[in-house]
XYZ file of C-alpha atoms in Angstrom:
414
model
C 18.154 7.026 8.151
C 17.760 9.556 10.973
C 14.843 9.166 13.320
C 12.314 11.970 13.118
C 12.975 14.400 15.935
C 10.356 14.259 18.641
C 9.034 10.866 17.542
C 9.573 8.057 20.036
C 9.643 4.410 18.993
C 8.343 2.269 21.816
C 8.781 -1.016 19.953
C 10.556 -3.606 22.074
C 11.876 -6.346 19.799
C 12.230 -8.651 22.783
C 8.433 -8.821 22.958
C 7.947 -9.924 19.364
C 7.749 -13.667 20.022
C 10.869 -14.244 17.968
C 10.652 -17.951 18.585
C 7.918 -17.970 15.938
C 10.403 -16.641 13.379
C 9.157 -14.833 10.312
C 5.557 -15.918 10.875
C 5.503 -14.225 14.262
C 7.097 -11.067 12.896
C 4.616 -10.889 10.014
C 1.729 -11.393 12.446
C 3.100 -8.535 14.523
C 3.247 -6.341 11.411
C -0.429 -7.058 10.737
C -1.195 -6.027 14.308
C 0.790 -2.814 13.890
C -1.099 -2.067 10.665
C -4.430 -2.504 12.445
C -3.275 -0.396 15.407
C -2.152 2.379 13.081
C -5.440 2.331 11.155
C -7.413 2.389 14.408
C -5.367 5.308 15.730
C -5.650 7.332 12.519
C -9.391 6.665 12.292
C -9.776 9.332 14.988
C -8.846 11.889 12.317
C -10.921 12.786 9.268
C -9.502 11.431 5.987
C -8.907 14.951 4.691
C -7.387 16.176 7.968
C -3.968 17.752 7.372
C -3.166 18.671 10.959
C 0.233 18.506 12.613
C -1.227 16.019 15.104
C -2.262 13.603 12.332
C 1.117 13.807 10.601
C 2.925 13.179 13.886
C 0.675 10.194 14.652
C 1.331 8.837 11.148
C 5.084 9.246 11.546
C 5.041 7.454 14.867
C 3.201 4.506 13.340
C 5.455 4.416 10.275
C 8.579 4.492 12.406
C 7.341 1.551 14.449
C 6.535 -0.393 11.286
C 9.925 0.435 9.780
C 11.805 -0.842 12.833
C 9.858 -4.089 12.656
C 10.322 -4.346 8.882
C 14.087 -4.078 9.335
C 13.871 -7.094 11.622
C 11.782 -8.965 9.034
C 14.368 -8.180 6.334
C 17.127 -9.484 8.590
C 15.218 -12.692 9.331
C 14.377 -13.140 5.638
C 18.046 -12.802 4.760
C 18.948 -15.388 7.403
C 16.277 -17.721 6.036
C 17.671 -17.319 2.518
C 21.193 -18.127 3.693
C 19.876 -21.165 5.550
C 18.141 -22.460 2.410
C 21.405 -22.111 0.472
C 23.224 -24.030 3.172
C 20.579 -26.774 3.425
C 19.560 -27.170 -0.221
C 22.200 -25.408 -2.266
C 22.306 -22.172 -4.247
C 19.805 -22.142 -7.094
C 17.562 -24.749 -5.457
C 13.772 -24.231 -5.436
C 13.913 -23.559 -1.702
C 16.693 -21.003 -2.014
C 14.998 -19.259 -4.943
C 11.704 -19.034 -3.023
C 13.551 -17.599 -0.016
C 15.346 -15.123 -2.285
C 12.047 -13.882 -3.702
C 10.628 -13.507 -0.208
C 13.717 -11.564 0.873
C 13.491 -9.253 -2.155
C 9.816 -8.572 -1.419
C 10.647 -7.658 2.176
C 13.435 -5.320 1.047
C 10.970 -3.627 -1.318
C 8.511 -3.205 1.567
C 11.242 -1.605 3.689
C 12.138 0.788 0.875
C 8.459 1.736 0.485
C 8.195 2.416 4.215
C 11.296 4.612 4.141
C 9.816 6.608 1.262
C 6.549 6.944 3.190
C 8.458 8.264 6.206
C 10.300 10.748 3.991
C 7.079 11.948 2.343
C 5.239 12.306 5.636
C 8.185 14.050 7.277
C 8.395 16.470 4.364
C 4.656 17.159 4.535
C 4.884 17.775 8.280
C 7.788 20.179 7.839
C 5.986 22.040 5.056
C 2.815 22.290 7.134
C 4.730 23.736 10.080
C 6.453 26.196 7.756
C 3.156 27.124 6.089
C 1.464 27.796 9.397
C 4.384 29.944 10.501
C 4.410 31.813 7.185
C 0.658 32.292 7.301
C 0.843 33.781 10.787
C 3.635 36.120 9.639
C 1.669 37.177 6.553
C -1.440 37.907 8.564
C 0.650 39.882 11.087
C 2.016 42.007 8.255
C -1.453 42.481 6.795
C -2.755 43.387 10.240
C -0.142 46.125 10.558
C -1.219 47.504 7.192
C -4.822 47.661 8.427
C -3.669 49.290 11.680
C -1.667 51.904 9.829
C -4.408 52.726 7.328
C -7.366 52.300 9.630
C -7.262 55.823 11.037
C -7.036 57.237 7.526
C -10.071 55.248 6.408
C -11.959 56.242 9.506
C -11.077 59.886 8.974
C -12.187 59.721 5.373
C -15.426 58.118 6.476
C -16.186 60.907 8.955
C -15.949 63.432 6.128
C -18.274 61.336 3.982
C -20.968 60.403 6.449
C -23.552 60.120 3.700
C -21.453 57.454 1.950
C -20.289 55.567 5.049
C -21.934 52.228 4.185
C -20.655 52.411 0.622
C -17.110 52.935 1.901
C -17.336 49.803 4.081
C -18.659 47.542 1.367
C -16.624 48.815 -1.560
C -13.243 49.351 0.089
C -12.815 47.365 3.299
C -14.190 44.018 2.068
C -12.321 43.940 -1.257
C -9.034 44.711 0.512
C -9.480 41.843 2.998
C -10.659 39.414 0.329
C -7.803 40.188 -1.997
C -5.261 39.713 0.751
C -6.556 36.263 1.734
C -7.128 35.064 -1.831
C -3.753 36.090 -3.218
C -1.813 34.667 -0.280
C -3.847 31.437 -0.315
C -3.341 30.728 -4.013
C 0.317 31.683 -4.009
C 1.044 29.518 -0.971
C -0.819 26.489 -2.356
C 0.786 26.523 -5.803
C 4.253 27.338 -4.499
C 4.055 24.557 -1.891
C 2.842 22.144 -4.568
C 5.894 22.852 -6.744
C 8.303 22.642 -3.794
C 6.839 19.337 -2.587
C 7.004 17.752 -6.047
C 10.533 18.956 -6.709
C 11.825 17.878 -3.281
C 10.187 14.450 -3.450
C 11.319 13.547 -6.964
C 14.418 15.663 -7.434
C 12.774 16.787 -10.674
C 14.031 19.484 -13.017
C 12.265 22.837 -13.110
C 10.565 21.855 -16.384
C 9.396 18.488 -15.003
C 8.239 20.116 -11.757
C 6.167 22.673 -13.660
C 4.544 19.924 -15.731
C 3.719 17.736 -12.704
C 2.429 20.712 -10.722
C 0.024 21.462 -13.568
C -1.177 17.827 -13.594
C -1.807 18.052 -9.850
C -3.765 21.288 -10.317
C -5.819 19.682 -13.095
C -6.745 16.752 -10.846
C -7.661 19.075 -7.978
C -9.704 21.338 -10.248
C -11.634 18.286 -11.462
C -12.909 17.782 -7.922
C -10.483 15.171 -6.585
C -9.081 15.507 -3.082
C -9.992 17.791 -0.252
C -6.836 19.854 -0.744
C -4.121 20.410 -3.326
C -1.671 18.878 -0.858
C -3.664 15.627 -0.792
C -3.589 15.497 -4.591
C 0.169 16.189 -4.622
C 0.748 13.227 -2.309
C -1.441 10.954 -4.438
C 0.311 12.062 -7.634
C 3.762 11.458 -6.149
C 2.820 8.020 -4.830
C 1.330 7.043 -8.191
C 4.389 8.208 -10.121
C 6.819 6.510 -7.735
C 4.944 3.207 -7.532
C 3.938 2.917 -11.206
C 6.743 3.881 -13.545
C 6.625 4.629 -17.260
C 3.237 6.370 -17.206
C 2.939 9.216 -19.690
C 1.464 12.505 -18.499
C -2.068 11.687 -19.656
C -2.082 8.263 -18.034
C -0.443 9.589 -14.866
C -3.322 12.019 -14.410
C -5.945 9.386 -15.214
C -4.446 6.654 -12.992
C -3.936 9.064 -10.087
C -7.654 9.872 -10.263
C -8.528 6.167 -10.311
C -6.206 5.474 -7.402
C -7.754 8.284 -5.347
C -11.249 7.049 -6.165
C -10.430 3.467 -5.129
C -8.682 4.618 -1.965
C -11.547 6.894 -0.964
C -14.282 4.382 -1.826
C -12.731 1.376 -0.118
C -11.035 3.041 2.857
C -7.460 2.463 1.707
C -4.354 4.525 1.062
C -3.295 5.631 -2.405
C 0.138 4.149 -1.679
C -1.419 0.712 -1.041
C -3.660 0.964 -4.109
C -0.865 1.972 -6.498
C 1.523 -0.674 -5.156
C -1.172 -3.288 -5.738
C -1.825 -1.948 -9.230
C 1.860 -2.064 -10.028
C 2.091 -5.761 -9.117
C -0.609 -6.535 -11.690
C 1.089 -4.385 -14.307
C 4.579 -5.814 -13.795
C 3.630 -9.454 -13.209
C 0.807 -9.850 -15.737
C 1.874 -7.265 -18.288
C -1.516 -5.593 -18.315
C -2.096 -1.898 -18.840
C -2.669 0.408 -15.894
C -6.299 0.997 -16.900
C -7.048 -2.729 -16.998
C -5.257 -3.322 -13.693
C -7.220 -0.653 -11.835
C -10.510 -1.711 -13.383
C -9.842 -5.293 -12.264
C -9.083 -4.125 -8.720
C -12.259 -2.044 -8.668
C -14.290 -5.059 -9.758
C -12.651 -7.224 -7.100
C -13.332 -4.703 -4.364
C -16.942 -4.364 -5.495
C -17.256 -8.161 -5.250
C -16.309 -8.079 -1.585
C -12.580 -8.793 -1.727
C -11.813 -5.807 0.506
C -14.241 -6.714 3.284
C -11.354 -7.215 5.729
C -9.582 -4.025 4.517
C -6.564 -6.053 3.367
C -7.117 -6.410 -0.358
C -4.600 -3.912 -1.739
C -1.877 -4.681 0.793
C -2.269 -8.421 0.181
C -2.171 -8.018 -3.576
C 1.093 -6.087 -3.364
C 2.624 -8.999 -1.450
C 1.104 -12.110 -3.054
C 0.368 -11.365 -6.722
C 3.840 -12.493 -7.750
C 3.212 -15.880 -6.072
C -0.022 -16.396 -8.024
C 1.786 -15.519 -11.243
C 4.650 -17.910 -10.485
C 2.137 -20.647 -9.681
C 0.633 -20.268 -13.151
C -2.674 -18.552 -12.313
C -4.002 -15.865 -14.620
C -4.997 -12.532 -13.102
C -8.671 -13.380 -13.553
C -8.189 -16.776 -11.875
C -6.453 -15.134 -8.942
C -9.311 -12.682 -8.489
C -11.885 -15.482 -8.820
C -10.194 -17.541 -6.078
C -9.912 -14.591 -3.723
C -13.384 -13.225 -4.470
C -15.077 -16.602 -3.917
C -13.150 -17.121 -0.692
C -14.046 -13.649 0.547
C -17.721 -14.328 -0.102
C -17.427 -17.340 2.204
C -15.959 -15.149 4.935
C -12.274 -16.015 4.623
C -9.757 -13.191 5.078
C -7.588 -12.612 2.020
C -4.481 -13.079 4.105
C -5.541 -16.634 4.951
C -6.478 -17.405 1.357
C -3.179 -16.078 0.052
C -1.167 -17.982 2.652
C -3.048 -21.193 1.795
C -2.263 -20.869 -1.902
C 1.377 -19.979 -1.176
C 1.789 -22.997 1.110
C 0.279 -25.259 -1.548
C 2.791 -23.862 -4.040
C 5.711 -24.442 -1.662
C 4.586 -27.989 -0.830
C 4.258 -28.819 -4.528
C 7.735 -27.464 -5.246
C 9.181 -29.399 -2.299
C 7.355 -32.657 -3.198
C 8.219 -34.351 0.090
C 7.356 -37.996 0.755
C 4.186 -37.011 2.614
C 3.166 -34.825 -0.348
C 3.762 -37.649 -2.843
C 1.803 -40.047 -0.609
C -1.089 -37.569 -0.457
C -1.052 -37.278 -4.239
C -1.356 -41.053 -4.372
C -4.727 -40.699 -2.646
C -6.057 -38.379 -5.337
C -8.150 -39.368 -8.341
C -6.486 -40.835 -11.433
C -6.975 -37.603 -13.354
C -5.282 -35.566 -10.615
C -2.415 -38.054 -10.450
C -1.963 -37.635 -14.192
C -1.736 -33.857 -13.723
C 0.895 -34.411 -11.030
C 2.947 -36.608 -13.377
C 2.832 -33.836 -15.972
C 3.843 -31.334 -13.278
C 6.894 -33.454 -12.418
C 7.860 -33.431 -16.108
C 7.489 -29.646 -16.217
C 4.431 -29.784 -18.456
C 1.889 -28.597 -15.866
C 1.859 -25.722 -13.383
C 1.077 -25.430 -9.696
C -2.172 -23.794 -10.801
C -3.075 -26.925 -12.778
C -2.419 -29.037 -9.689
C -4.473 -26.702 -7.505
C -7.454 -26.807 -9.848
C -7.268 -30.620 -9.979
C -6.830 -31.163 -6.234
C -9.645 -28.942 -4.919
C -12.562 -31.007 -6.363
C -10.924 -34.198 -5.055
C -10.613 -32.743 -1.571
C -14.229 -31.570 -1.584
C -15.279 -35.140 -2.350
C -12.872 -36.669 0.213
C -14.179 -34.431 2.971
C -17.547 -36.136 2.673
C -16.163 -39.666 2.393
C -13.062 -39.932 4.603
C -12.707 -39.897 8.416
C -11.705 -36.442 9.661
C -8.266 -37.584 10.845
C -7.345 -39.130 7.491
C -8.678 -36.150 5.575
C -6.702 -33.708 7.772
C -3.504 -35.719 7.231
C -3.893 -35.418 3.457
C -4.761 -31.744 3.685
C -1.728 -31.030 5.852
C 0.571 -32.812 3.418
C -0.773 -30.822 0.459
C -1.089 -27.401 2.095
C 1.430 -27.572 4.927
C -1.184 -26.463 7.473
């Protein structure tokens, strides 16, 4: 993919603490996300200036360069797991899933760069076209001005009527017609270019975008176009009615909880694809989670897009996942930490190393029974998690700190 002209990438991969491997790279990505959000916070949410688009492109390019490195490291990790444990092993399969998730993130970033680049180009073209149109209109006024003035001198008694009934309607009509034509034409062009849609499909989607905008969503038709495109690309198989409804919900969530529609729709899609729920139910569940404080660290939607599949694989229901994250958030834990903790527990259970088995031997009889069922394939990681947590809460009060930490490390790998 060609780098956007005029955009410099000042990312030096030698400074990324590569000795920390994927963990270090992912930490760096979180830092880049926070830097980008901080930088863009200087602009109003509805700002559609060239400066904001260029700042967004610069941040996206930096993230994409880093994401390419993460994909490369994830691939290397996958190949290492095959070498160490064999193809089809639990370790190799987990590494494969991680690699696939990172590839998906890279593809999403590339699409975001393409969308933003297209929007920037269209804005520059629009501004140039607008200046040209106003220059043409100005020449018309210049050419007709003397005639209007001459007519006015002959009709001195009706001078004020001439100004209000002729001059103002001419100016208003010029601005209104050009404004509407430019907006609707740009909307169609943007939709067609982004999706490669047919003329019939473009007309239909343009109308949906206009409906959403006319219902009071978005500060501009361009903002609604972007939201519609991101919703359609991230959540497939939506009919026209649901596409309009879910785009509105995505915009509402994004605006209410200071997120991007792209993040919100990606998160919604993970619930839809992994738990088989409808789009309405998925977005309502996310809204409830955000209202219960899950987005206090501004990471909820991004984290859900990355970790929902792990909760599903572990055997948690969608409601259980939200309960775990919501309760943790209320206690002040960042979602990223909570998700990593659950993922590590899952990986340790799947690995079942000697230290893990020894730690399980310290658990209550009921928890040990759950573990035996897990080994037989009759219980899930979620069942283990729900059995272990009460035991650990009790142990924390009864055991010396060093012994308790040893057990916790064996179970959670931290």
